[in-house]
Short mmCIF file of C-alpha atoms in Angstrom, two decimals:
data_model
loop_
_atom_site.label_atom_id
_atom_site.label_comp_id
_atom_site.label_asym_id
_atom_site.label_seq_id
_atom_site.Cartn_x
_atom_site.Cartn_y
_atom_site.Cartn_z
CA MET P 1 97.31 226.77 42.00
CA ASN P 2 96.13 227.81 38.54
CA VAL P 3 93.00 225.65 38.10
CA GLU P 4 92.75 226.22 34.33
CA GLU P 5 96.35 225.17 33.75
CA TYR P 6 95.85 222.13 35.99
CA ILE P 7 92.80 221.06 33.97
CA SER P 8 94.50 221.62 30.61
CA SER P 9 97.49 219.49 31.72
CA GLY P 10 95.45 216.33 31.12
CA ILE P 11 96.06 214.91 34.60
CA LEU P 12 92.32 214.56 35.30
CA GLU P 13 91.92 212.39 32.18
CA SER P 14 94.84 210.23 33.35
CA TYR P 15 93.26 209.99 36.81
CA ALA P 16 89.91 208.90 35.35
CA GLN P 17 91.64 206.22 33.25
CA GLY P 18 93.68 204.82 36.17
CA GLU P 19 97.05 205.78 34.67
CA LEU P 20 98.52 207.61 37.70
CA SER P 21 100.84 206.28 40.40
CA PRO P 22 99.50 206.05 43.97
CA THR P 23 101.38 209.26 44.87
CA GLU P 24 99.98 211.14 41.87
CA ARG P 25 96.46 209.88 42.60
CA GLY P 26 96.79 211.11 46.17
CA ASP P 27 97.79 214.58 44.95
CA VAL P 28 94.84 214.70 42.54
CA GLU P 29 92.37 213.58 45.21
CA LYS P 30 93.70 216.26 47.56
CA ASN P 31 93.15 218.92 44.90
CA LEU P 32 89.68 217.55 44.16
CA ARG P 33 88.74 218.14 47.79
CA LEU P 34 90.07 221.69 47.68
CA TYR P 35 88.70 222.88 44.33
CA PRO P 36 85.05 222.40 43.29
CA GLU P 37 85.99 223.33 39.71
CA LEU P 38 88.18 220.22 39.49
CA ARG P 39 85.40 217.96 40.78
CA LYS P 40 83.03 219.40 38.16
CA GLU P 41 85.57 218.90 35.36
CA LEU P 42 86.28 215.31 36.50
CA ALA P 43 82.55 214.54 36.41
CA ILE P 44 82.36 215.82 32.83
CA ILE P 45 85.37 213.69 31.83
CA GLU P 46 83.92 210.56 33.42
CA GLU P 47 80.53 211.11 31.76
CA ALA P 48 82.22 211.55 28.38
CA GLN P 49 84.25 208.36 28.86
CA GLU P 50 81.17 206.39 29.90
CA ALA P 51 79.15 207.63 26.92
CA LEU P 52 81.95 206.76 24.52
CA LEU P 53 82.54 203.31 26.02
CA MET P 54 78.87 202.37 25.86
CA SER P 55 78.77 203.23 22.16
CA MET P 56 81.73 201.05 21.19
CA ALA P 57 80.24 197.54 20.95
CA ILE P 58 81.63 195.47 18.07
CA LYS P 59 79.85 192.98 15.80
CA PRO P 60 80.18 189.36 17.06
CA LYS P 61 81.32 186.64 14.70
CA ALA P 62 78.60 184.69 12.85
CA SER P 63 79.54 181.54 14.80
CA VAL P 64 78.52 183.18 18.09
CA LYS P 65 74.81 182.69 17.38
CA GLU P 66 75.07 178.94 16.69
CA ALA P 67 77.32 178.32 19.69
CA LEU P 68 75.02 180.37 21.90
CA PHE P 69 71.86 178.44 21.07
CA ALA P 70 73.70 175.10 21.27
CA LYS P 71 74.63 175.81 24.88
CA ILE P 72 71.12 177.04 25.66
CA ASN P 73 69.48 173.86 24.41
CA ALA P 74 71.98 171.70 26.33
CA SER P 75 71.30 173.12 29.77
CA GLN P 76 70.10 176.18 31.62
CA PRO P 77 73.16 178.01 32.94
CA GLU P 78 73.48 179.50 36.37
CA ALA P 79 73.82 183.24 36.62
CA LYS P 80 77.40 184.38 36.36
CA ILE P 81 79.10 187.66 37.10
CA VAL P 82 81.61 188.84 34.53
CA SER P 83 84.31 191.14 35.88
CA ILE P 84 86.82 192.74 33.55
CA THR P 85 89.30 195.39 34.61
CA PRO P 86 90.77 197.47 31.77
CA GLY P 87 94.45 198.31 31.94
CA PRO P 88 96.14 201.66 31.25
CA THR P 89 95.99 202.99 27.72
CA LEU P 90 97.67 205.70 25.65
CA GLY P 91 94.59 207.88 25.18
CA LEU P 92 90.82 208.11 25.46
CA TRP P 93 90.05 206.77 21.99
CA ARG P 94 92.61 203.93 22.36
CA PHE P 95 91.02 203.11 25.72
CA ALA P 96 87.57 203.09 24.12
CA ALA P 97 88.72 200.75 21.36
CA ALA P 98 90.00 198.21 23.90
CA ALA P 99 86.92 198.59 26.06
CA SER P 100 84.67 197.78 23.10
CA VAL P 101 85.73 194.16 23.56
CA MET P 102 84.46 194.29 27.13
CA VAL P 103 81.14 195.77 25.99
CA ALA P 104 80.79 193.01 23.38
CA LEU P 105 81.34 190.31 26.04
CA ILE P 106 78.77 191.88 28.33
CA SER P 107 76.30 192.08 25.43
CA SER P 108 76.85 188.38 24.68
CA PHE P 109 76.21 187.47 28.33
CA LEU P 110 72.97 189.45 28.37
CA ALA P 111 71.89 187.75 25.17
CA TYR P 112 72.63 184.36 26.77
CA ASP P 113 70.68 185.26 29.91
CA TYR P 114 67.62 186.34 27.98
CA HIS P 115 67.70 183.52 25.45
CA GLY P 116 64.03 182.69 25.95
CA LYS P 117 62.94 185.95 24.44
CA TRP P 118 65.39 185.61 21.57
CA LYS P 119 64.22 182.09 20.72
CA LYS P 120 60.69 183.42 20.34
CA SER P 121 61.83 186.10 17.90
CA ASP P 122 64.97 185.56 15.87
CA ALA P 123 64.37 188.99 14.40
CA ASN P 124 65.48 190.53 17.70
CA LEU P 125 68.91 188.94 17.38
CA THR P 126 69.21 190.03 13.76
CA GLN P 127 68.32 193.57 14.74
CA LEU P 128 70.87 193.59 17.56
CA LEU P 129 73.63 192.38 15.25
CA ALA P 130 72.73 195.11 12.76
CA GLN P 131 72.84 197.73 15.51
CA ASN P 132 76.23 196.51 16.70
CA GLN P 133 77.55 196.67 13.15
CA GLN P 134 76.31 200.26 12.80
CA VAL P 135 77.90 201.22 16.13
CA ALA P 136 81.21 199.70 14.99
CA GLN P 137 81.04 201.74 11.79
CA ASP P 138 80.25 204.90 13.77
CA TYR P 139 83.18 204.18 16.07
CA ASN P 140 85.55 203.90 13.11
CA LYS P 141 84.36 207.28 11.87
CA VAL P 142 84.86 208.84 15.32
CA ASN P 143 88.29 207.26 15.69
CA ASN P 144 89.39 208.52 12.27
CA ARG P 145 88.13 212.01 13.13
CA LEU P 146 90.02 211.97 16.44
CA GLU P 147 93.20 210.97 14.63
CA GLN P 148 92.68 213.85 12.18
CA ILE P 149 92.15 216.30 15.03
CA GLU P 150 95.33 215.03 16.71
CA ASN P 151 97.29 215.54 13.48
CA ASP P 152 95.80 219.02 12.99
CA LEU P 153 96.82 220.03 16.51
CA ASN P 154 100.34 218.74 15.94
CA VAL P 155 100.63 220.95 12.85
CA ALA P 156 99.02 224.02 14.41
CA ASN P 157 101.22 223.79 17.53
CA ASN P 158 104.45 223.05 15.66
CA PRO P 159 106.64 226.20 15.70
CA ASP P 160 108.21 225.09 12.40
CA PHE P 161 104.90 225.84 10.67
CA GLN P 162 104.20 229.51 9.98
CA ARG P 163 100.52 230.50 9.98
CA VAL P 164 99.57 232.86 7.16
CA VAL P 165 96.09 234.37 7.51
CA MET P 166 94.33 235.06 4.19
CA LYS P 167 91.61 237.68 4.49
CA GLY P 168 88.76 238.36 2.07
CA THR P 169 89.18 240.57 -1.00
CA PRO P 170 86.50 242.93 -2.39
CA ASN P 171 85.21 239.88 -4.31
CA ALA P 172 84.48 238.09 -1.00
CA PRO P 173 84.78 240.50 1.96
CA THR P 174 83.67 237.96 4.58
CA ALA P 175 85.84 235.10 3.33
CA LEU P 176 88.61 233.89 5.62
CA ALA P 177 91.20 231.10 5.39
CA ALA P 178 94.74 230.34 6.54
CA VAL P 179 97.70 228.20 5.55
CA TYR P 180 100.29 226.50 7.75
CA TRP P 181 103.58 226.43 5.84
CA ASN P 182 106.82 224.74 6.81
CA ALA P 183 109.54 226.31 4.65
CA THR P 184 112.00 223.57 5.60
CA THR P 185 109.89 220.51 4.76
CA LYS P 186 107.87 222.47 2.14
CA GLU P 187 104.60 221.14 3.65
CA VAL P 188 101.46 223.25 3.31
CA TYR P 189 98.16 222.72 5.16
CA LEU P 190 95.01 224.73 4.46
CA SER P 191 92.32 225.77 6.95
CA VAL P 192 89.04 227.27 5.68
CA GLN P 193 87.01 229.35 8.14
CA GLU P 194 84.50 230.99 5.79
CA MET P 195 84.21 230.47 2.03
CA LYS P 196 81.08 230.19 -0.10
CA ALA P 197 79.98 226.97 -1.80
CA LEU P 198 80.76 226.67 -5.52
CA SER P 199 79.01 224.97 -8.41
CA THR P 200 80.19 221.50 -9.43
CA GLU P 201 82.04 223.01 -12.40
CA LYS P 202 84.23 225.24 -10.21
CA GLN P 203 86.89 224.77 -7.52
CA TYR P 204 89.07 226.98 -5.37
CA GLN P 205 92.79 226.99 -6.16
CA LEU P 206 95.57 227.93 -3.72
CA TRP P 207 98.57 229.85 -5.02
CA ALA P 208 101.93 230.81 -3.55
CA ILE P 209 103.75 233.84 -4.93
CA ILE P 210 107.48 233.11 -5.28
CA ASP P 211 109.81 235.64 -6.93
CA GLY P 212 106.75 237.47 -8.20
CA LYS P 213 105.32 234.39 -9.97
CA PRO P 214 102.26 232.34 -8.93
CA VAL P 215 102.92 228.69 -8.09
CA ASP P 216 100.06 226.17 -7.97
CA ALA P 217 99.49 224.75 -4.46
CA GLY P 218 96.43 222.62 -5.28
CA VAL P 219 92.65 222.80 -5.64
CA PHE P 220 89.94 222.29 -3.02
CA ASP P 221 86.22 222.66 -2.34
CA GLY P 222 84.84 225.14 0.15
CA ASP P 223 83.42 222.62 2.62
CA ILE P 224 86.64 221.06 3.96
CA ALA P 225 86.84 220.31 7.69
CA GLY P 226 90.02 220.62 9.72
CA LEU P 227 93.35 220.97 7.94
CA MET P 228 93.76 219.85 4.32
CA LYS P 229 97.18 218.81 2.98
CA MET P 230 98.05 220.83 -0.13
CA LYS P 231 100.95 220.67 -2.59
CA ASN P 232 104.44 221.32 -1.22
CA ILE P 233 105.76 224.86 -1.62
CA ALA P 234 109.46 225.65 -1.58
CA SER P 235 111.01 228.46 0.47
CA GLY P 236 110.80 231.99 -0.87
CA ALA P 237 107.01 232.40 -0.85
CA THR P 238 105.93 235.93 -0.01
CA THR P 239 102.15 235.63 -0.42
CA PHE P 240 99.43 233.00 -0.45
CA ALA P 241 96.11 233.56 -2.25
CA VAL P 242 93.01 231.69 -3.41
CA THR P 243 91.15 232.13 -6.71
CA ILE P 244 88.12 230.45 -8.28
CA GLU P 245 89.01 228.28 -11.29
CA PRO P 246 87.39 225.60 -13.47
CA LYS P 247 87.24 222.20 -11.76
CA GLY P 248 90.72 220.70 -11.67
CA GLY P 249 92.47 224.10 -11.63
CA LYS P 250 94.59 226.04 -14.12
CA THR P 251 98.28 226.67 -14.74
CA SER P 252 97.87 230.40 -14.08
CA PRO P 253 95.46 232.20 -11.73
CA SER P 254 92.36 234.18 -12.73
CA LEU P 255 93.22 237.25 -10.69
CA GLU P 256 89.77 238.80 -11.20
CA THR P 257 88.27 235.92 -9.11
CA MET P 258 90.66 236.21 -6.15
CA GLN P 259 88.82 235.45 -2.90
CA VAL P 260 91.42 235.71 -0.12
CA ALA P 261 95.09 236.65 0.17
CA GLY P 262 97.71 237.02 2.88
CA ASN P 263 101.36 237.99 3.08
CA VAL P 264 104.05 235.83 4.70
CA ILE P 265 105.52 237.58 7.71
CA LYS P 266 109.29 237.31 7.62
CA GLY P 267 110.75 236.32 10.95
#
């Protein structure tokens, strides 16, 4: 068995999330016994899932505090065990989003159990709520980034998109960028590997050369992460290039400022 291909198939992630059938789980467990590399990879996956789940608590409603203290003052509750079993999900970040509800419930139970300390210092509760709110905001950022990465991978792995590498010119020998261009849908995505920072008065501008004439494909700054959606470009482009222009771009390129350029390889 090719261990690397087995790992990249995603079956270990599905196993860790409980998404496999009994037969599939049996096959995975057999392979785990045979290959130490798989056991090591599964441990890494489980640690990553646990770390993500524990950072996904959500902010409770404002009414939780009042209801909590009302019950405390009424009577001292007996210790209870909360057991929640998450169901299958479509992916790690979707699983983490659902599990955040479970973490919030557990947090509420712990707060209820240690109410004596909280009654002595209401500031502790306020601080906890603020921390939960910050964690929720951080989760939203992570979730949005994961969605962007998923979209970028879909573009990069789509055979309908042609990758055009743009290498540095004498003006910027170390600069490097690439475009992913779908001649059918006219979509263009830009990836920047190495380009210098510009002043606030300047921006980079992407151009497509069609029938010997430059066509504006949009402006951008040098610090973009992942793929950036640019203006649509019709079929017939033979070259893509980037110049430095005044902020907002121009109708025609300043060729003396060209940073990178690359030719479209005809299939």
